[in-house]
Coordinates of C-alpha atoms and ligand atoms in Angstrom, one line a residue:
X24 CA -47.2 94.0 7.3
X25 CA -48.2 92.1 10.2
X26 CA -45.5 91.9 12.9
X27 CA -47.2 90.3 15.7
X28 CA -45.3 87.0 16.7
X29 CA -48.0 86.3 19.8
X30 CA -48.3 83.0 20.6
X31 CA -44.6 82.2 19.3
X32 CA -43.7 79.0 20.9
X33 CA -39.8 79.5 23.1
X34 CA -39.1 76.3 24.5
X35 CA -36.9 75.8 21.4
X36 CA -33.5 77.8 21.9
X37 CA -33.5 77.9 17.9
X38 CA -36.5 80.0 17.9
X39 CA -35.8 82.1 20.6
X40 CA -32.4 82.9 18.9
X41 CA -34.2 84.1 15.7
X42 CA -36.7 86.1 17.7
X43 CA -33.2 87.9 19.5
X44 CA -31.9 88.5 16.2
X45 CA -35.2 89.8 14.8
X46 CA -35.2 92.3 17.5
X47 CA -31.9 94.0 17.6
X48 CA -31.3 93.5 13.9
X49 CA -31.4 97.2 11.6
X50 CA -31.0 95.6 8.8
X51 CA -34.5 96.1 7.2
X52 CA -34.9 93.0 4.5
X53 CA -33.5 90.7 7.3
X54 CA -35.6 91.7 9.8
X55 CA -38.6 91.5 7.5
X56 CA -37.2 87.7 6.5
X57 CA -36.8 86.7 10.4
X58 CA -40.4 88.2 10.8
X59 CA -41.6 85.5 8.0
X60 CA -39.8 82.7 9.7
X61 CA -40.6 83.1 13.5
X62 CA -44.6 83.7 11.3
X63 CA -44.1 79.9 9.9
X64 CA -43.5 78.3 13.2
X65 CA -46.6 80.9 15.0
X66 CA -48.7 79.3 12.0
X67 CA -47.2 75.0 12.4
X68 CA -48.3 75.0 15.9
X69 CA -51.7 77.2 15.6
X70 CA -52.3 74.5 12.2
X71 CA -51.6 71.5 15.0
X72 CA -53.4 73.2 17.7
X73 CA -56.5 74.0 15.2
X74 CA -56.9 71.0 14.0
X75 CA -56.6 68.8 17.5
X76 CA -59.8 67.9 19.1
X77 CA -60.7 71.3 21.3
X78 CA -60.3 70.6 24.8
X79 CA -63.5 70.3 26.6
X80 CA -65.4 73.6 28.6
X81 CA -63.7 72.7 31.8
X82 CA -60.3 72.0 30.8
X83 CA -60.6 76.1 29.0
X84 CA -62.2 76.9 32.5
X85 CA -59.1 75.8 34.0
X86 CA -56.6 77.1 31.3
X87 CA -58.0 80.7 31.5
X88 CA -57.5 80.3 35.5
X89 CA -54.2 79.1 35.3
X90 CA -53.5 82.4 33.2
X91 CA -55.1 84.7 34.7
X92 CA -54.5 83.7 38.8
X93 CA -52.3 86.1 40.7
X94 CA -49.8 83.4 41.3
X95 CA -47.1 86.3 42.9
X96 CA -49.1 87.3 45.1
X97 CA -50.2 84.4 46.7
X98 CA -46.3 83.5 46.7
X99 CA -45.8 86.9 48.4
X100 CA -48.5 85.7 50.4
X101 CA -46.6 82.7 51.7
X102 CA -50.1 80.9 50.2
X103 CA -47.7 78.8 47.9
X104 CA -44.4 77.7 49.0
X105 CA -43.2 78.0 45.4
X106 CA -43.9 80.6 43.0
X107 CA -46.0 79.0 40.4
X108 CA -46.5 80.8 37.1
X109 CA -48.7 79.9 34.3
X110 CA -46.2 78.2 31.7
X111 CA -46.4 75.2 34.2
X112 CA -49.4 74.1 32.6
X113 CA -48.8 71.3 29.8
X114 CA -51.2 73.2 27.7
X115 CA -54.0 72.2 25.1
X116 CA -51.4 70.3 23.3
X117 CA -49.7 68.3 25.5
X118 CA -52.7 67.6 27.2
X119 CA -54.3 65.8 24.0
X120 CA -51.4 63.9 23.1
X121 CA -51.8 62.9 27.3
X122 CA -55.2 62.0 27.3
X123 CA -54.7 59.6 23.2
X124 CA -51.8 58.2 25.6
X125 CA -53.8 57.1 28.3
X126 CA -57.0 55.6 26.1
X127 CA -54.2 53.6 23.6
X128 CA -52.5 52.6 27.0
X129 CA -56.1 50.8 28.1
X130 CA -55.0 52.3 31.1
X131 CA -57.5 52.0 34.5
X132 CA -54.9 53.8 37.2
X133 CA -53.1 56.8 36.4
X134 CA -50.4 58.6 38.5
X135 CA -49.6 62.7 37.8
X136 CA -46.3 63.5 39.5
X137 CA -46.9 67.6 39.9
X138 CA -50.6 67.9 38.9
X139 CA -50.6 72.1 39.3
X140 CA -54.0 73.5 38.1
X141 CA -55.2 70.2 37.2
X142 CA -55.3 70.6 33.2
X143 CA -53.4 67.4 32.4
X144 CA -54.8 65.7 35.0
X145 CA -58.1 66.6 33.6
X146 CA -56.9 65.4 30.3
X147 CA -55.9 62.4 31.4
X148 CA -59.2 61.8 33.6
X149 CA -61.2 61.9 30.3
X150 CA -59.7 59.1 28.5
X151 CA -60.5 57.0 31.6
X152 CA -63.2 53.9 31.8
X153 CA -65.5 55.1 34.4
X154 CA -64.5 53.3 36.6
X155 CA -60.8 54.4 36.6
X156 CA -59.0 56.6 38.8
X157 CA -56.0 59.5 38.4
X158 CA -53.7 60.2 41.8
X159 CA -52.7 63.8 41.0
X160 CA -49.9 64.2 43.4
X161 CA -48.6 68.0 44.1
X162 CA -46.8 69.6 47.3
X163 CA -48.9 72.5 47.4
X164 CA -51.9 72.3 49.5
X165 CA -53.7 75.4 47.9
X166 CA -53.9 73.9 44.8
X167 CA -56.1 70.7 45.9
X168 CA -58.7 73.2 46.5
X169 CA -58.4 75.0 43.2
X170 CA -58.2 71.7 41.4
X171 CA -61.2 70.1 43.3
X172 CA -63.2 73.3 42.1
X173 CA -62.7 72.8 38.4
X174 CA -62.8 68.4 38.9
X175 CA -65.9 68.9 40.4
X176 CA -67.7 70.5 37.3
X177 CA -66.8 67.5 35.0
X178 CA -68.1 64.1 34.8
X179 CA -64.9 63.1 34.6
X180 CA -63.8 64.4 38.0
X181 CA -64.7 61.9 40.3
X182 CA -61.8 59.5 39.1
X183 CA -59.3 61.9 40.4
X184 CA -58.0 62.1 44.1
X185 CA -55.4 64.7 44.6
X186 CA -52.4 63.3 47.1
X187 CA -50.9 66.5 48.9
X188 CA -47.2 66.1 49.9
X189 CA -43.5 65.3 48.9
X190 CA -44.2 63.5 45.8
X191 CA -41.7 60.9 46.5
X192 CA -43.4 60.3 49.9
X193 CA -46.8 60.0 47.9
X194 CA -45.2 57.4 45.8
X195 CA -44.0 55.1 48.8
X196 CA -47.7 55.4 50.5
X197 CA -49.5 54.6 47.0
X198 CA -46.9 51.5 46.7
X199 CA -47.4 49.8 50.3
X200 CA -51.4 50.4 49.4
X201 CA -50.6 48.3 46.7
X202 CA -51.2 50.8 44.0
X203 CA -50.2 49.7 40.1
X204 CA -50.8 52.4 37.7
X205 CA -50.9 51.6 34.1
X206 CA -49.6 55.2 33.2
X207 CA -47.3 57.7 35.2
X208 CA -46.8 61.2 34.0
X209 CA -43.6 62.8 35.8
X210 CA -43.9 66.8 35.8
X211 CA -42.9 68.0 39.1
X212 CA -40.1 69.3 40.1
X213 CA -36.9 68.4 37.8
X214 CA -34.8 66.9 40.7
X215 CA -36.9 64.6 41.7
X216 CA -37.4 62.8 38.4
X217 CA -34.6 60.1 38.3
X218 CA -36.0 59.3 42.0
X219 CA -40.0 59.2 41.1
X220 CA -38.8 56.8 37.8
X221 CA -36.5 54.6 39.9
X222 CA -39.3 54.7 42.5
X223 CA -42.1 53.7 40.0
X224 CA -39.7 50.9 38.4
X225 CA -38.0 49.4 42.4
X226 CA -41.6 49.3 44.0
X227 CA -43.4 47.6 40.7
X228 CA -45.7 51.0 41.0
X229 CA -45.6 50.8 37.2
X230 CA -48.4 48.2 36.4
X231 CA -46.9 45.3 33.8
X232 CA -47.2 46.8 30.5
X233 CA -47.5 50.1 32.0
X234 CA -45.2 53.3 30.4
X235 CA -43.9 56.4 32.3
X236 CA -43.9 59.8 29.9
X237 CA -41.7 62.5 31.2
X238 CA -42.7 66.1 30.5
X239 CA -40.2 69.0 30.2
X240 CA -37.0 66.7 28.8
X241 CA -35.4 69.0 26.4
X242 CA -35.7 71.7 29.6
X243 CA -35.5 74.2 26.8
X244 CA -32.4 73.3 25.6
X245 CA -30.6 72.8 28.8
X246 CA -29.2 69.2 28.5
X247 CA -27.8 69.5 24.7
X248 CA -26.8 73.4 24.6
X249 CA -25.1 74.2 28.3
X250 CA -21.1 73.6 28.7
X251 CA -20.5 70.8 30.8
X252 CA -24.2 69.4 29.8
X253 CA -23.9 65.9 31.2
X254 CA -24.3 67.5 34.6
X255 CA -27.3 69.3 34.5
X256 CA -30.7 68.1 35.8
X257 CA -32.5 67.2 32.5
X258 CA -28.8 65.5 31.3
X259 CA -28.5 63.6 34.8
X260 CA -32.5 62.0 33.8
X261 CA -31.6 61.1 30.5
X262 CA -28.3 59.3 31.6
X263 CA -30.7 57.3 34.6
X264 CA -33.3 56.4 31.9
X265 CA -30.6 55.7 29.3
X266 CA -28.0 53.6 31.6
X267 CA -31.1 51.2 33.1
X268 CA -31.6 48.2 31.3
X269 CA -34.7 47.4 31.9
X270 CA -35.9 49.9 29.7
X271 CA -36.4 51.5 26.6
X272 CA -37.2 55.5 25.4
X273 CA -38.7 57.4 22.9
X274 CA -38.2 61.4 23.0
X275 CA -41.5 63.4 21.3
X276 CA -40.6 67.2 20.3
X277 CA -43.9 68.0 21.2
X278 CA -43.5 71.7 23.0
X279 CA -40.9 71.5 25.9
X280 CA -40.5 67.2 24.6
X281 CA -42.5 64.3 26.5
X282 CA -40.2 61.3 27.0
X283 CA -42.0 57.4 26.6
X284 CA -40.3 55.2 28.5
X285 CA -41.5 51.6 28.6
X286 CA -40.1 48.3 30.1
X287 CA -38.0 46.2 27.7
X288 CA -40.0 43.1 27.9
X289 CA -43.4 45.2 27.2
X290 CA -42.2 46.4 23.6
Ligands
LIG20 C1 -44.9 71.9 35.8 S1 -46.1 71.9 37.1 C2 -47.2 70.6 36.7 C3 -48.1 70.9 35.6 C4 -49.1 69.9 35.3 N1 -48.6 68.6 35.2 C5 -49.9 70.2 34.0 O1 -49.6 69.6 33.0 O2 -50.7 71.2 34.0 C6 -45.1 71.3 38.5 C7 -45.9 71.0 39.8 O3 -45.1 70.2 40.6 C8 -45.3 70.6 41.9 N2 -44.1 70.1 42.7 C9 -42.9 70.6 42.8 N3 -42.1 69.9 43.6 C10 -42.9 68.9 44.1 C11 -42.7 67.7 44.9 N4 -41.5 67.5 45.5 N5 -43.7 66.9 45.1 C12 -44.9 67.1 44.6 N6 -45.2 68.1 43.7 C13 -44.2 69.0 43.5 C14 -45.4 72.1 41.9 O4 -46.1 72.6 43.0 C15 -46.2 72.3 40.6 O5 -47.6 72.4 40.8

C-alpha cells in the first residue's frame, strides 16, 4: 500500500490533526483508514492544481529557487534581516486565483505588500495590460536583486518596480505620488496588516472600485482555534476589517485563506 502523504497540504489544523493521529496510532485498520483520508485531501488539491492553467517557465524558475535557496544561511549571514523560508511563497495556486483576480479586476496598478521571491507578483504582472504596472513592496533589500533576476526573463517583467523598505513607509510615498492601485495584495508581515488596509482605505490608495485580498487569514488556525482568540494577530485583522463600515468581506479557503475585501458602495 502506498503510504506516502507528500505534498499533504497543513495549513488546515484538521488535517494536521489526522496526520498526528496517523502517526502515533498502533492500531492497524485505523491507521490504514487515516492513511486513506489524509490520501483524499493529497489527491483534492493535486485534482485542483492539475487542472489549473500551469504557471508559466519563469514563475517554475522562481518556485524551484524559492525551494531550493539556502535561506538560513544567508539569515546566519545577516544577508536577510529575517529568516525567510520557502512556505512564504503563495504557491502555484494562490498565484492563479491572484493573477484571474487581477484580469476580472480590469485592474492597470497593482500593489504587493511583502512581494518575497517575486512568484505572486509575477502572477499578478501577467494578467496586466501592457501598459500596467505592479509596486512589489518588501523590507529586504537582497530580495530586489533576486526578484529583478527572474522579472527580467519575462515579458511581463517590466511592469513591476520593487519598493525596498518599511511597507507602511512605501505606502505613504506611493500615496503623496499620487499612486491609486486598482488591486492591493497584503502578505507581509501579519502585524502590519490592519495598518497597510487602514493605510490603503485613509489615503484613497485603493483606486474607486478597487478590492484589497489579504493572504494568510486563517493563520493556520490561529484566530478560531487559540484560547483567548480575539487577541491574536489574524483575530485583531478580522475585527479591523469587520468593525469598518465602509466595507464588506469575503473569506476564500484557498490554502492558508485569501480575504476580498471591497468598498461598500463598489458591490
Ligand atoms: C509571506 S512573504 C510574501 C510572499 C509573496 N507575497 C508571495 O506570494 O510569494 C512575506 C514577505 O514580507 C516581507 N516583509 C516582512 N515585514 C515587512 C515590512 N514591514 N515591510 C515590507 N515587507 C515586509 C518579508 O521580507 C517577506 O519577503
Amino acid at each position: 500500500m502506498d503510504n506516502s502523504l507528500e505534498g499533504l497540504n497543513l495549513h488546515d489544523p484538521a488535517v494536521e490533526e489526522l496526520k498526528l493521529w496517523y502517526e502515533t496510532t498502533e492500531d492497524k485498520e485505523t491507521k490504514e483508514r487515516l492513511l486513506k483520508i489524509l490520501q483524499m485531501h493529497i489527491k483534492r488539491d493535486c485534482y485542483s492544481i492539475n487542472l489549473n492553467t500551469p504557471v508559466t517557465p519563469v514563475r517554475q524558475e522562481i518556485l524551484q529557487f524559492t525551494n531550493t535557496n539556502n535561506w538560513e544561511l544567508l539569515a546566519q549571514q545577516k544577508v536577510t534581516q529575517y529568516r525567510l523560508s520557502p512556505n512564504m511563497a503563495s504557491g502555484e495556486w494562490a498565484g492563479q486565483v491572484l493573477k484571474m483576480l487581477v484580469s476580472m479586476q480590469k485592474a492597470k496598478t497593482v500593489i504587493e505588500i511583502g512581494m518575497f521571491t517575486g512568484f505572486a507578483s509575477l502572477s499578478m504582472a501577467e494578467a496586466l495590460p501592457a501598459d500596467g504596472q505592479l509596486f512589489a513592496c518588501d523590507i529586504e533589500p537582497y530580495l530586489e536583486k533576486s526578484g529583478r533576476s527572474f522579472f527580467d526573463k519575462s515579458p511581463h517583467g517590466k511592469k513591476i518596480t520593487v519598493k525596498i523598505g518599511p511597507a507602511l513607509e512605501t505606502l505613504k510615498t506611493l500615496a503623496k505620488e499620487g499612486v491609486k492601485a486598482d488591486f492591493i495584495f497584503i502578505d507581509a508581515d501579519k502585524s502590519g496588516y490592519v495598518d497597510y488596509f487602514k493605510s490603503a482605505l485613509d489615503n484613497n490608495i485603493l483606486a474607486p472600485r478597487g478590492t484589497i485580498a489579504f493572504d494568510n487569514i486563517y493563520w493556520f488556525g490561529e484566530p478560531y482555534l487559540q484560547k483567548g482568540c480575539e487577541n491574536t494577530v489574524m483575530a485583531r485583522v478580522q475585527k479591523a476589517i469587520i468593525d469598518d463600515p465602509r466595507v464588506e468581506q469575503v473569506l476564500l479557503p484557498v490554502r492558508d485563506g485569501i480575504a476580498l475585501v471591497r468598498r461598500v458602495e463598489d458591490i
